[in-house]
PDB file of C-alpha atoms in Angstrom:
ATOM      1  CA  MET A1350     115.508 139.669 151.191  1.00  0.00           C
ATOM      2  CA  GLN A1351     115.323 136.480 149.529  1.00  0.00           C
ATOM      3  CA  LEU A1352     119.071 136.118 149.558  1.00  0.00           C
ATOM      4  CA  ARG A1353     119.157 137.025 153.020  1.00  0.00           C
ATOM      5  CA  ARG A1354     116.506 134.098 154.303  1.00  0.00           C
ATOM      6  CA  ARG A1355     118.301 131.449 151.967  1.00  0.00           C
ATOM      7  CA  LEU A1356     121.241 132.443 153.583  1.00  0.00           C
ATOM      8  CA  ALA A1357     120.043 132.242 157.221  1.00  0.00           C
ATOM      9  CA  ALA A1358     118.128 128.859 155.996  1.00  0.00           C
ATOM     10  CA  LEU A1359     121.854 127.518 155.107  1.00  0.00           C
ATOM     11  CA  VAL A1360     123.174 128.412 158.129  1.00  0.00           C
ATOM     12  CA  ALA A1361     120.758 126.937 160.257  1.00  0.00           C
ATOM     13  CA  GLY A1362     121.003 123.683 157.996  1.00  0.00           C
ATOM     14  CA  VAL A1363     124.412 123.742 158.589  1.00  0.00           C
ATOM     15  CA  GLY A1364     124.188 124.045 162.549  1.00  0.00           C
ATOM     16  CA  LEU A1365     121.351 121.346 162.959  1.00  0.00           C
ATOM     17  CA  ALA A1366     124.069 118.809 161.130  1.00  0.00           C
ATOM     18  CA  VAL A1367     126.923 120.017 163.183  1.00  0.00           C
ATOM     19  CA  GLY A1368     124.591 119.699 166.469  1.00  0.00           C
ATOM     20  CA  GLY A1369     123.405 116.303 164.970  1.00  0.00           C
ATOM     21  CA  LEU A1370     126.883 114.868 164.247  1.00  0.00           C
ATOM     22  CA  LEU A1371     128.118 116.425 167.796  1.00  0.00           C
ATOM     23  CA  ALA A1372     125.290 114.553 169.600  1.00  0.00           C
ATOM     24  CA  THR A1373     126.410 111.007 168.148  1.00  0.00           C
ATOM     25  CA  VAL A1374     129.535 111.601 169.608  1.00  0.00           C
ATOM     26  CA  PRO A1375     130.160 109.408 172.662  1.00  0.00           C
ATOM     27  CA  ALA A1376     131.681 111.460 175.629  1.00  0.00           C
ATOM     28  CA  GLN A1377     135.257 110.750 176.807  1.00  0.00           C
ATOM     29  CA  ALA A1378     136.308 112.022 180.029  1.00  0.00           C
ATOM     30  CA  ALA A1379     139.827 111.764 179.140  1.00  0.00           C
ATOM     31  CA  ALA A1380     141.782 110.078 175.652  1.00  0.00           C
ATOM     32  CA  PRO A1381     143.546 106.767 177.200  1.00  0.00           C
ATOM     33  CA  ALA A1382     147.361 106.749 176.922  1.00  0.00           C
ATOM     34  CA  ASP A1383     147.749 105.088 174.100  1.00  0.00           C
ATOM     35  CA  ARG A1384     145.852 107.462 171.716  1.00  0.00           C
ATOM     36  CA  SER A1385     145.893 111.214 171.243  1.00  0.00           C
ATOM     37  CA  VAL A1386     143.450 113.560 171.941  1.00  0.00           C
ATOM     38  CA  SER A1387     143.526 114.570 168.091  1.00  0.00           C
ATOM     39  CA  ASP A1388     142.232 110.686 167.173  1.00  0.00           C
ATOM     40  CA  THR A1389     139.033 110.811 169.447  1.00  0.00           C
ATOM     41  CA  ALA A1390     137.847 114.321 167.643  1.00  0.00           C
ATOM     42  CA  ALA A1391     134.789 114.467 165.790  1.00  0.00           C
ATOM     43  CA  THR A1392     134.790 115.060 161.804  1.00  0.00           C
ATOM     44  CA  VAL A1393     132.662 117.537 160.067  1.00  0.00           C
ATOM     45  CA  THR A1394     132.165 117.605 156.186  1.00  0.00           C
ATOM     46  CA  VAL A1395     131.016 121.905 156.388  1.00  0.00           C
ATOM     47  CA  VAL A1396     129.451 122.738 152.856  1.00  0.00           C
ATOM     48  CA  PRO A1397     131.274 124.899 150.710  1.00  0.00           C
ATOM     49  CA  ALA A1398     129.806 129.007 150.916  1.00  0.00           C
ATOM     50  CA  ASP A1399     128.992 128.421 146.862  1.00  0.00           C
ATOM     51  CA  THR A1400     126.636 126.353 147.259  1.00  0.00           C
ATOM     52  CA  PRO A1401     123.044 126.998 146.098  1.00  0.00           C
ATOM     53  CA  ALA A1402     120.796 127.440 149.334  1.00  0.00           C
ATOM     54  CA  GLU A1403     118.113 124.975 147.734  1.00  0.00           C
ATOM     55  CA  VAL A1404     120.587 122.378 148.205  1.00  0.00           C
ATOM     56  CA  GLY A1405     119.361 120.227 151.500  1.00  0.00           C
ATOM     57  CA  VAL A1406     116.965 123.339 152.693  1.00  0.00           C
ATOM     58  CA  ARG A1407     113.515 121.751 152.192  1.00  0.00           C
ATOM     59  CA  ALA A1408     110.664 124.887 151.492  1.00  0.00           C
ATOM     60  CA  THR A1409     107.787 125.002 153.316  1.00  0.00           C
ATOM     61  CA  ALA A1410     104.377 125.831 151.830  1.00  0.00           C
ATOM     62  CA  PRO A1411     102.257 129.035 153.377  1.00  0.00           C
ATOM     63  CA  THR A1412      99.163 128.219 155.328  1.00  0.00           C
ATOM     64  CA  ILE A1413      96.198 129.813 157.161  1.00  0.00           C
ATOM     65  CA  SER A1414      94.480 128.840 160.249  1.00  0.00           C
ATOM     66  CA  PRO A1415      91.508 128.760 159.970  1.00  0.00           C
ATOM     67  CA  ALA A1416      91.169 127.098 156.444  1.00  0.00           C
ATOM     68  CA  ALA A1417      90.182 129.502 154.131  1.00  0.00           C
ATOM     69  CA  GLU A1418      87.123 129.257 152.096  1.00  0.00           C
ATOM     70  CA  ARG A1419      89.477 128.533 148.907  1.00  0.00           C
ATOM     71  CA  VAL A1420      93.075 127.826 147.648  1.00  0.00           C
ATOM     72  CA  ARG A1421      94.157 128.150 144.471  1.00  0.00           C
ATOM     73  CA  TYR A1422      97.622 128.714 142.595  1.00  0.00           C
ATOM     74  CA  VAL A1423      98.112 131.003 140.045  1.00  0.00           C
ATOM     75  CA  THR A1424     101.486 131.168 138.290  1.00  0.00           C
ATOM     76  CA  ASP A1425     102.248 134.965 137.066  1.00  0.00           C
ATOM     77  CA  GLY A1426     100.788 136.659 140.062  1.00  0.00           C
ATOM     78  CA  THR A1427      97.320 137.777 138.335  1.00  0.00           C
ATOM     79  CA  TYR A1428      94.194 136.473 140.103  1.00  0.00           C
ATOM     80  CA  SER A1429      90.884 137.749 140.809  1.00  0.00           C
ATOM     81  CA  CYS A1430      88.806 138.177 143.861  1.00  0.00           C
ATOM     82  CA  PRO A1431      85.334 137.006 144.137  1.00  0.00           C
ATOM     83  CA  THR A1432      82.640 139.810 145.928  1.00  0.00           C
ATOM     84  CA  GLY A1433      82.753 139.531 149.412  1.00  0.00           C
ATOM     85  CA  ARG A1434      86.042 137.701 149.814  1.00  0.00           C
ATOM     86  CA  LEU A1435      89.288 139.668 150.806  1.00  0.00           C
ATOM     87  CA  CYS A1436      91.881 137.209 148.693  1.00  0.00           C
ATOM     88  CA  ALA A1437      95.445 137.276 150.014  1.00  0.00           C
ATOM     89  CA  ARG A1438      98.188 136.159 147.578  1.00  0.00           C
ATOM     90  CA  VAL A1439     101.717 134.909 148.675  1.00  0.00           C
ATOM     91  CA  TRP A1440     104.944 133.086 146.910  1.00  0.00           C
ATOM     92  CA  ASP A1441     104.818 129.137 147.156  1.00  0.00           C
ATOM     93  CA  PRO A1442     108.294 127.949 147.603  1.00  0.00           C
ATOM     94  CA  THR A1443     107.139 124.314 147.356  1.00  0.00           C
ATOM     95  CA  ARG A1444     105.305 125.001 143.733  1.00  0.00           C
ATOM     96  CA  GLY A1445     107.004 127.685 142.585  1.00  0.00           C
ATOM     97  CA  LYS A1446     103.327 129.341 142.608  1.00  0.00           C
ATOM     98  CA  TYR A1447     101.725 132.450 143.509  1.00  0.00           C
ATOM     99  CA  LYS A1448      98.838 130.675 146.424  1.00  0.00           C
ATOM    100  CA  VAL A1449      95.669 132.683 146.913  1.00  0.00           C
ATOM    101  CA  PHE A1450      93.330 132.376 149.933  1.00  0.00           C
ATOM    102  CA  ASP A1451      89.770 133.600 149.680  1.00  0.00           C
ATOM    103  CA  LEU A1452      88.859 134.832 152.974  1.00  0.00           C
ATOM    104  CA  TYR A1453      85.524 135.185 152.912  1.00  0.00           C
ATOM    105  CA  ARG A1454      83.816 133.863 156.838  1.00  0.00           C
ATOM    106  CA  CYS A1455      84.431 137.063 159.807  1.00  0.00           C
ATOM    107  CA  ASN A1456      87.072 135.686 161.287  1.00  0.00           C
ATOM    108  CA  THR A1457      90.802 136.457 162.803  1.00  0.00           C
ATOM    109  CA  TYR A1458      93.301 134.051 160.290  1.00  0.00           C
ATOM    110  CA  SER A1459      96.816 133.373 161.654  1.00  0.00           C
ATOM    111  CA  LEU A1460      99.166 133.229 159.105  1.00  0.00           C
ATOM    112  CA  SER A1461     102.205 130.504 158.887  1.00  0.00           C
ATOM    113  CA  TYR A1462     105.579 130.642 156.516  1.00  0.00           C
ATOM    114  CA  TRP A1463     104.065 133.280 154.644  1.00  0.00           C
ATOM    115  CA  SER A1464     107.578 135.684 154.067  1.00  0.00           C
ATOM    116  CA  GLY A1465     108.058 138.778 151.149  1.00  0.00           C
ATOM    117  CA  GLY A1466     107.247 141.688 149.784  1.00  0.00           C
ATOM    118  CA  GLY A1467     107.060 143.111 146.259  1.00  0.00           C
ATOM    119  CA  ASP A1468     106.274 140.718 143.722  1.00  0.00           C
ATOM    120  CA  GLY A1469     105.701 137.760 146.581  1.00  0.00           C
ATOM    121  CA  GLY A1470     102.550 138.998 147.749  1.00  0.00           C
ATOM    122  CA  GLY A1471      99.823 140.999 148.280  1.00  0.00           C
ATOM    123  CA  PHE A1472      95.868 141.037 148.566  1.00  0.00           C
ATOM    124  CA  LYS A1473      92.159 142.150 147.096  1.00  0.00           C
ATOM    125  CA  ASN A1474      89.848 143.465 149.415  1.00  0.00           C
ATOM    126  CA  SER A1475      86.332 142.868 147.135  1.00  0.00           C
ATOM    127  CA  GLN A1476      84.343 142.949 150.885  1.00  0.00           C
ATOM    128  CA  THR A1477      81.411 144.976 150.475  1.00  0.00           C
ATOM    129  CA  ASN A1478      82.176 148.756 150.630  1.00  0.00           C
ATOM    130  CA  GLY A1479      83.657 149.536 153.523  1.00  0.00           C
ATOM    131  CA  THR A1480      84.413 146.606 155.465  1.00  0.00           C
ATOM    132  CA  VAL A1481      87.856 147.035 156.824  1.00  0.00           C
ATOM    133  CA  ALA A1482      89.889 144.253 157.161  1.00  0.00           C
ATOM    134  CA  ARG A1483      93.241 144.712 159.476  1.00  0.00           C
ATOM    135  CA  PHE A1484      96.814 143.060 159.533  1.00  0.00           C
ATOM    136  CA  TYR A1485      98.303 142.436 162.685  1.00  0.00           C
ATOM    137  CA  ASN A1486     101.725 141.929 163.380  1.00  0.00           C
ATOM    138  CA  SER A1487     103.261 139.296 165.836  1.00  0.00           C
ATOM    139  CA  SER A1488     102.408 141.508 168.951  1.00  0.00           C
ATOM    140  CA  GLY A1489      99.318 141.957 167.865  1.00  0.00           C
ATOM    141  CA  GLY A1490      99.441 145.199 166.845  1.00  0.00           C
ATOM    142  CA  VAL A1491      97.743 147.111 163.431  1.00  0.00           C
ATOM    143  CA  VAL A1492      99.820 146.854 160.910  1.00  0.00           C
ATOM    144  CA  HIS A1493      97.746 147.914 158.206  1.00  0.00           C
ATOM    145  CA  SER A1494      93.956 148.563 157.320  1.00  0.00           C
ATOM    146  CA  SER A1495      92.048 148.073 154.239  1.00  0.00           C
ATOM    147  CA  THR A1496      88.885 149.457 153.625  1.00  0.00           C
ATOM    148  CA  ALA A1497      86.743 147.669 150.457  1.00  0.00           C
ATOM    149  CA  PRO A1498      87.472 147.959 147.807  1.00  0.00           C
ATOM    150  CA  ALA A1499      91.056 148.167 147.893  1.00  0.00           C
ATOM    151  CA  ILE A1500      94.243 146.739 146.594  1.00  0.00           C
ATOM    152  CA  ALA A1501      97.259 145.972 148.115  1.00  0.00           C
ATOM    153  CA  PRO A1502     100.446 148.658 148.555  1.00  0.00           C
ATOM    154  CA  SER A1503     103.061 148.028 145.679  1.00  0.00           C
ATOM    155  CA  TRP A1504     105.251 148.174 148.758  1.00  0.00           C
ATOM    156  CA  TRP A1505     103.201 145.184 150.584  1.00  0.00           C
ATOM    157  CA  ASN A1506     105.358 142.817 152.661  1.00  0.00           C
ATOM    158  CA  TRP A1507     104.142 139.742 154.022  1.00  0.00           C
ATOM    159  CA  ASP A1508     107.181 139.613 156.552  1.00  0.00           C
ATOM    160  CA  PRO A1509     105.519 141.994 159.640  1.00  0.00           C
ATOM    161  CA  ILE A1510     101.851 140.101 158.917  1.00  0.00           C
ATOM    162  CA  TRP A1511     101.230 137.445 161.550  1.00  0.00           C
ATOM    163  CA  LYS A1512      96.966 137.368 161.752  1.00  0.00           C
ATOM    164  CA  ILE A1513      94.525 139.029 159.513  1.00  0.00           C
ATOM    165  CA  LYS A1514      91.225 139.865 160.322  1.00  0.00           C
ATOM    166  CA  ASN A1515      89.241 140.056 157.747  1.00  0.00           C
ATOM    167  CA  CYS A1516      85.804 142.313 158.517  1.00  0.00           C
TER     168      CYS A1516
END
């Protein structure tokens, strides 16, 4: 999954670079009689296929809105979740660490730049026993419900999740 995302980002970056180059080339109705058409063509440099995806591609940190009660970073994926909170963990490629959002206030939180599954994410529902948290997709459908106390299933993946309602 990560490789596919990196490849997609690389292709998008090359597309933007090519588009930018083409946008700066002046338009001409016809080549002058003393110049061939090939003399007026733009030159584009293409990045070799074996170039690492990290080169020239900027990562974006995952965010949440409205703001979480607390945001913290952990290096090994192990984290605690205080009583009364839903804590959501996601990989932050800008720091090379897991970013943990502690959600306390009852709200619907919108997620931005959250991706990954397996060791890339998860949650702990440490809210009052019986409190149900819901995880929604882009069209507003419920992807998963979690009744406290609970921990994310081992197959957890943030890719289809766009919003969390913690209560």
